[in-house]
Coordinates of C-alpha atoms and ligand atoms in Angstrom, one line a residue:
M224 CA 13.4 4.6 -26.2
L225 CA 11.5 4.1 -23.0
V226 CA 7.7 4.1 -22.0
E227 CA 6.4 6.5 -19.1
A228 CA 3.3 5.9 -17.7
T229 CA 1.6 8.1 -15.2
A230 CA -1.6 6.8 -12.9
P231 CA -3.6 9.1 -10.0
G232 CA -3.8 8.2 -6.4
K233 CA -7.3 8.5 -4.8
M234 CA -9.1 8.9 -1.8
I235 CA -12.4 7.6 -0.6
L236 CA -14.8 10.1 0.3
Y237 CA -17.8 8.2 1.7
G238 CA -18.4 4.2 2.3
E239 CA -14.9 2.5 2.9
H240 CA -15.5 -0.8 4.8
S241 CA -19.5 -1.3 4.2
V242 CA -18.1 -1.4 0.3
V243 CA -16.6 -4.3 1.2
Y244 CA -20.1 -5.8 2.1
R245 CA -22.4 -3.9 0.4
G246 CA -21.7 -0.3 -0.7
P247 CA -21.5 2.1 -2.1
A248 CA -18.3 3.7 -1.7
V249 CA -17.6 7.1 -3.6
V250 CA -13.8 7.4 -4.5
L251 CA -12.5 10.4 -6.1
A252 CA -8.8 10.6 -8.5
I253 CA -6.4 12.7 -7.0
D254 CA -4.0 14.9 -8.2
R255 CA -0.9 12.8 -6.7
R256 CA 0.6 10.4 -9.2
A257 CA 2.6 7.4 -9.7
N258 CA 5.0 7.3 -12.6
V259 CA 6.6 3.8 -14.1
Y260 CA 9.4 3.9 -16.7
A261 CA 9.3 0.8 -18.6
K262 CA 12.1 -0.7 -21.1
K263 CA 12.6 -4.2 -22.2
R264 CA 15.3 -6.3 -21.2
T265 CA 17.2 -9.1 -23.3
D266 CA 17.2 -11.6 -20.8
K267 CA 13.3 -12.6 -19.0
K268 CA 14.2 -10.5 -15.5
I269 CA 11.9 -8.2 -14.2
F270 CA 14.1 -5.5 -12.5
I271 CA 12.2 -2.6 -10.5
D272 CA 13.9 0.3 -9.1
A273 CA 11.8 1.9 -6.7
D274 CA 14.8 4.0 -5.4
N275 CA 12.8 6.9 -4.2
L276 CA 10.6 4.4 -1.9
G277 CA 14.1 3.2 -1.0
F278 CA 14.3 -0.2 -2.2
S279 CA 15.1 -1.5 -5.5
G280 CA 15.8 -5.4 -6.7
Y281 CA 14.6 -7.8 -9.2
F282 CA 12.7 -11.1 -10.0
E283 CA 13.9 -14.2 -11.8
D284 CA 11.4 -16.6 -11.9
N285 CA 9.5 -15.0 -9.3
V286 CA 12.2 -15.2 -6.9
Y287 CA 13.3 -11.7 -5.5
H288 CA 16.9 -10.4 -5.1
A289 CA 17.4 -7.1 -3.3
V290 CA 19.7 -4.7 -4.8
R291 CA 18.8 -1.9 -2.3
G292 CA 16.8 -2.2 1.0
N293 CA 15.2 -5.2 2.8
A294 CA 14.8 -8.7 1.4
W295 CA 11.3 -8.4 2.7
R296 CA 10.5 -5.3 0.3
G297 CA 9.9 -8.0 -2.6
R298 CA 6.3 -8.4 -1.0
N299 CA 5.5 -5.1 -1.9
L300 CA 7.4 -5.3 -5.5
A301 CA 5.8 -8.5 -5.8
A302 CA 2.7 -6.9 -7.2
L303 CA 4.5 -4.9 -9.8
N304 CA 6.4 -8.3 -10.6
V305 CA 3.0 -10.0 -11.2
S306 CA 1.5 -6.9 -12.9
A307 CA 4.2 -6.9 -15.7
K308 CA 4.1 -10.5 -16.0
K309 CA 0.2 -10.5 -16.0
T310 CA 0.5 -8.4 -19.0
M311 CA 3.2 -10.0 -21.3
E312 CA 0.8 -13.2 -20.5
Y313 CA -2.4 -11.4 -21.7
L314 CA -0.9 -10.0 -24.7
G315 CA 1.2 -13.6 -25.2
V316 CA 4.4 -12.3 -25.4
E317 CA 7.5 -13.4 -23.1
G318 CA 10.7 -11.3 -21.8
G319 CA 12.1 -9.2 -18.8
V320 CA 11.7 -5.5 -18.2
N321 CA 13.3 -2.8 -16.3
L322 CA 10.7 -0.9 -14.3
K323 CA 11.6 2.2 -12.3
V324 CA 8.9 3.6 -10.2
R325 CA 8.7 7.6 -9.1
S326 CA 5.7 8.2 -7.0
M327 CA 4.4 11.3 -5.6
I328 CA 1.7 9.0 -3.4
P329 CA 2.7 8.1 0.1
I330 CA 2.4 4.3 0.3
A331 CA 0.3 2.2 2.8
V332 CA -1.7 5.3 3.9
G333 CA -4.7 5.1 2.2
L334 CA -4.1 7.3 -0.8
G335 CA -4.2 4.4 -3.4
S336 CA -0.3 4.2 -4.2
S337 CA -0.3 0.6 -4.8
A338 CA -3.0 0.8 -6.8
A339 CA -1.6 3.3 -9.1
I340 CA 1.8 1.7 -9.2
C341 CA 0.1 -1.5 -10.5
V342 CA -2.1 0.8 -12.9
A343 CA 0.9 2.5 -14.6
T344 CA 3.0 -0.8 -14.6
V345 CA 0.5 -2.7 -16.6
S346 CA -0.1 0.5 -18.8
A347 CA 3.9 1.0 -19.5
V348 CA 4.0 -3.0 -20.3
E349 CA 1.2 -3.0 -22.5
K350 CA 2.5 0.1 -24.4
L351 CA 6.1 -1.1 -24.2
H352 CA 4.6 -4.1 -26.5
E353 CA 2.3 -2.2 -28.7
G354 CA -0.6 -3.8 -26.6
G355 CA -3.4 -1.6 -27.6
L356 CA -5.0 -2.4 -24.5
K357 CA -8.8 -0.8 -23.6
K358 CA -8.8 0.9 -20.2
E359 CA -10.8 -1.4 -18.7
E360 CA -8.4 -4.2 -20.0
I361 CA -5.5 -2.1 -18.1
S362 CA -7.9 -2.2 -14.9
N363 CA -8.4 -5.6 -14.5
V364 CA -4.8 -6.7 -15.1
A365 CA -4.0 -4.6 -12.5
F366 CA -6.6 -5.7 -10.3
E367 CA -4.6 -9.2 -10.6
G368 CA -1.3 -7.2 -8.8
E369 CA -2.9 -5.3 -6.2
T370 CA -4.5 -8.8 -4.9
I371 CA -1.3 -9.7 -4.1
I372 CA -1.0 -6.8 -1.2
H373 CA -4.2 -6.2 -0.3
G374 CA -6.1 -9.9 -0.6
K375 CA -9.5 -9.2 -1.7
P376 CA -9.8 -5.5 -2.8
S377 CA -13.0 -4.4 -3.9
G378 CA -11.8 -3.2 -7.3
V379 CA -12.3 0.5 -6.4
D380 CA -8.7 1.5 -6.2
N381 CA -7.5 0.0 -9.7
N382 CA -10.8 1.8 -11.4
V383 CA -10.7 5.0 -10.3
S384 CA -6.7 5.4 -11.1
T385 CA -7.3 3.5 -14.5
F386 CA -10.3 6.3 -15.7
G387 CA -9.8 9.3 -13.2
G388 CA -12.8 11.2 -12.0
V389 CA -15.5 10.7 -9.5
M390 CA -16.8 6.8 -9.1
S391 CA -18.9 5.3 -6.9
Y392 CA -19.0 1.3 -6.7
E393 CA -21.6 -0.8 -5.3
R394 CA -21.5 -4.8 -4.9
D395 CA -24.9 -5.2 -7.0
V396 CA -24.8 -2.5 -9.4
G397 CA -21.0 -2.3 -10.1
F398 CA -19.0 1.0 -11.1
K399 CA -20.7 4.2 -11.9
H400 CA -18.7 7.5 -13.5
H401 CA -20.0 11.1 -12.2
K402 CA -19.1 14.1 -13.6
L403 CA -18.6 17.0 -10.9
T404 CA -19.5 20.7 -12.7
K405 CA -17.2 22.3 -10.4
E406 CA -14.0 21.7 -8.5
I407 CA -13.8 20.9 -4.8
P408 CA -10.2 21.2 -3.3
F409 CA -9.6 18.9 -0.1
I410 CA -7.0 18.8 2.7
I411 CA -5.7 15.5 3.4
G412 CA -3.7 15.0 6.6
N413 CA -1.4 12.1 6.8
T414 CA -0.8 10.5 10.3
R415 CA 2.2 9.1 8.9
K416 CA 1.7 5.8 10.4
K417 CA 1.5 3.0 7.9
R418 CA -0.9 0.0 8.0
S419 CA -2.3 -2.9 6.6
T420 CA -6.0 -2.7 4.5
K421 CA -6.1 -6.6 4.9
R422 CA -5.6 -6.3 8.1
M423 CA -8.0 -3.6 8.9
V424 CA -10.3 -5.5 6.8
E425 CA -9.9 -8.9 8.6
N426 CA -10.3 -6.7 11.8
V427 CA -14.0 -5.2 11.1
A428 CA -15.1 -8.7 9.8
A429 CA -14.0 -10.5 13.2
L430 CA -16.2 -7.6 15.0
K431 CA -18.9 -8.7 12.7
E432 CA -18.8 -12.0 13.4
R433 CA -19.1 -11.5 16.6
N434 CA -21.5 -8.7 16.7
P435 CA -23.5 -9.2 13.6
A436 CA -27.0 -7.4 14.0
I437 CA -25.6 -4.4 15.3
M438 CA -22.7 -4.3 12.5
D439 CA -25.4 -4.9 10.0
N440 CA -26.9 -2.0 11.2
F441 CA -23.4 0.1 11.1
I442 CA -22.9 -1.1 7.5
D443 CA -26.5 0.0 6.3
A444 CA -25.9 3.6 7.7
M445 CA -22.9 3.7 5.9
G446 CA -24.2 3.0 3.0
N447 CA -26.9 5.2 3.8
V448 CA -24.3 8.4 4.4
A449 CA -22.5 7.2 1.1
R450 CA -25.8 7.6 -1.0
E451 CA -26.7 10.7 0.2
G452 CA -23.2 11.9 0.0
L453 CA -23.0 11.1 -3.4
D454 CA -25.7 12.8 -4.2
A455 CA -24.3 16.1 -2.0
L456 CA -21.3 15.9 -4.0
L457 CA -22.8 15.8 -7.4
K458 CA -24.8 19.1 -6.3
I459 CA -21.8 20.4 -4.9
D460 CA -23.6 21.0 -2.0
L461 CA -20.6 21.4 0.5
S462 CA -22.1 21.7 4.1
R463 CA -24.4 18.7 3.3
M464 CA -21.0 16.8 2.1
G465 CA -19.4 17.9 5.5
D466 CA -21.9 16.9 7.7
L467 CA -21.9 13.6 6.0
M468 CA -18.3 13.1 6.2
D469 CA -18.4 13.6 10.0
L470 CA -21.1 11.3 10.4
N471 CA -19.7 8.9 8.3
H472 CA -15.9 9.1 10.5
G473 CA -18.4 8.4 13.4
L474 CA -19.6 5.3 12.2
L475 CA -16.0 4.4 11.6
S476 CA -14.8 4.7 14.7
G477 CA -17.7 2.9 15.7
I478 CA -16.6 0.0 14.3
G479 CA -12.7 0.5 15.5
V480 CA -11.1 1.7 12.8
S481 CA -10.3 4.9 13.8
T482 CA -7.0 5.6 16.0
M483 CA -6.2 8.6 18.7
K484 CA -4.2 10.5 15.8
L485 CA -7.0 10.2 13.3
E486 CA -9.7 11.7 15.6
I487 CA -7.5 14.3 16.9
L488 CA -6.8 15.3 13.4
C489 CA -10.5 15.5 12.7
H490 CA -11.4 17.4 15.6
T491 CA -8.5 19.6 14.8
A492 CA -9.7 20.2 11.2
R493 CA -13.5 20.9 12.5
K494 CA -11.9 23.3 15.1
N495 CA -10.1 25.4 12.4
G496 CA -13.4 25.6 10.7
A497 CA -13.8 22.6 8.5
L498 CA -17.2 21.7 7.0
G499 CA -16.3 18.1 8.1
A500 CA -13.9 15.4 8.8
K501 CA -13.1 11.6 8.3
L502 CA -10.9 9.2 8.0
T503 CA -10.4 7.7 4.7
G504 CA -9.5 4.3 3.4
A505 CA -8.7 1.5 5.7
G506 CA -8.0 3.4 8.8
G507 CA -5.9 1.8 11.6
G508 CA -3.4 5.0 10.9
G509 CA -3.1 6.6 7.2
C510 CA -4.8 9.4 6.7
M511 CA -8.0 12.0 7.1
I512 CA -9.7 14.2 5.2
A513 CA -11.2 17.4 5.6
L514 CA -13.6 20.0 3.2
S515 CA -13.3 23.6 3.7
E516 CA -14.0 26.6 2.5
E517 CA -11.0 28.0 1.1
V518 CA -10.9 31.1 3.6
Y519 CA -10.1 28.3 6.2
M520 CA -7.7 26.0 4.3
S521 CA -4.4 27.2 5.4
D522 CA -5.3 27.1 9.4
I523 CA -6.2 23.8 9.1
E524 CA -3.3 23.0 6.8
R525 CA -0.8 24.5 9.5
A526 CA -2.9 23.2 12.3
I527 CA -2.8 19.8 11.1
R528 CA 1.0 20.2 10.7
R529 CA 1.3 21.6 14.3
R530 CA -0.1 17.7 15.0
K531 CA 3.4 16.4 13.8
S532 CA 1.2 15.1 10.7
D533 CA 1.7 16.3 6.9
A534 CA -1.1 18.3 5.1
Y535 CA -1.5 18.2 1.8
R536 CA -4.4 20.3 -0.5
V537 CA -5.3 18.2 -3.2
S538 CA -7.7 19.2 -6.1
L539 CA -9.4 16.4 -7.8
T540 CA -8.4 15.0 -11.4
D541 CA -10.1 13.4 -14.7
Q542 CA -6.9 12.2 -15.9
G543 CA -6.7 8.5 -15.4
V544 CA -3.8 6.3 -16.4
K545 CA -1.7 8.1 -19.3
S546 CA 1.5 6.6 -21.3
R547 CA 3.6 7.9 -24.1
W548 CA 7.2 6.8 -25.5
I549 CA 10.0 8.9 -24.5
E550 CA 13.8 9.3 -24.8
D551 CA 15.9 7.6 -22.2
D552 CA 16.9 10.9 -20.6
E553 CA 13.7 12.5 -20.2
I554 CA 12.8 10.5 -16.9
A555 CA 11.7 12.7 -14.6
D556 CA 13.9 12.3 -11.2
S557 CA 12.2 13.1 -8.3
Ligands
PMV2007 O1 -6.8 0.7 0.9 P1 -7.2 1.8 1.7 O2 -7.1 2.2 2.6 O3 -7.6 2.6 0.4 O4 -8.6 1.3 1.9 C1 -9.5 0.4 1.0 C2 -11.1 0.4 1.2 C3 -11.8 -0.6 2.4 O5 -13.2 -0.4 2.0 C4 -11.2 -0.7 3.6 C5 -11.2 -1.9 1.7 C6 -11.7 -2.2 0.2 O6 -11.6 -3.1 -0.5 O7 -12.7 -1.6 -0.7

């Protein structure tokens, strides 16, 4: 028997970057998930098979040994090693584990892939040891794994991946869960350009250092957009949501985190009928999102694909992290 844990990715609807300073950010769990399968080992190795991401290897005494793919991939996998180790430490148990990662969330493009994988890892390992952890504890332990990748993340990714649904986060207020009264589908356009959240956050910090007063205005404006955006989202006011997405994108461009490709995709989406479009996540590549009435959605997706980018239609999900025992041959290979 082994444990299967699954956790969703996310998209930031409003408030990335400004949330690092004040916030709020509005974050939505999406129906693209990461699965982690865990099985106990008799030694103390943390073996990670992420073959569908192109690498696998194991950690022994925190040193990475590549089995497939480059040794530097160990940096990405270190987050899983830490997540597994911290979970066992938290539970006061010891041992090794085989982790198999099967993720439908593209990596390093702002869709919360690393958080989902960390959350699913913690959940799988804690179930393996019958830990009975609460969701909040899972999220907190996963945050330590995420820190390996992102340096100093705000914590929104691991929270939304653990709990699912719609969340807002503001530094002085904390996390709040919100309920939507209606489904809202979005289109995600993926430029396929990977980027580092840490580097983008550092670039914004450097710009702020050089232009403190002006950057304060940008951050306040983004905070106001996010507050109004949350209100529009909860009222399912799509046209106001769209305006606020456009405004948010303009401000993000202003602080230098957009790229030519992201600009092209946002303009393409709007030209093809989107009510609003913006980059999502740290920028510098990665993804944009578009909001549209159903009738224009296929046109927008096609237009994004014509710009040599991926387009996915995503639904929001209330399903946060889940785990269960399965038979060895039940692994869904993708
Ligand atoms: O990792 P991403 O691309 O989803 O971006 C995270 C959002 C930031 O606000 C830029 C950073 C953070 O920790 O909130």
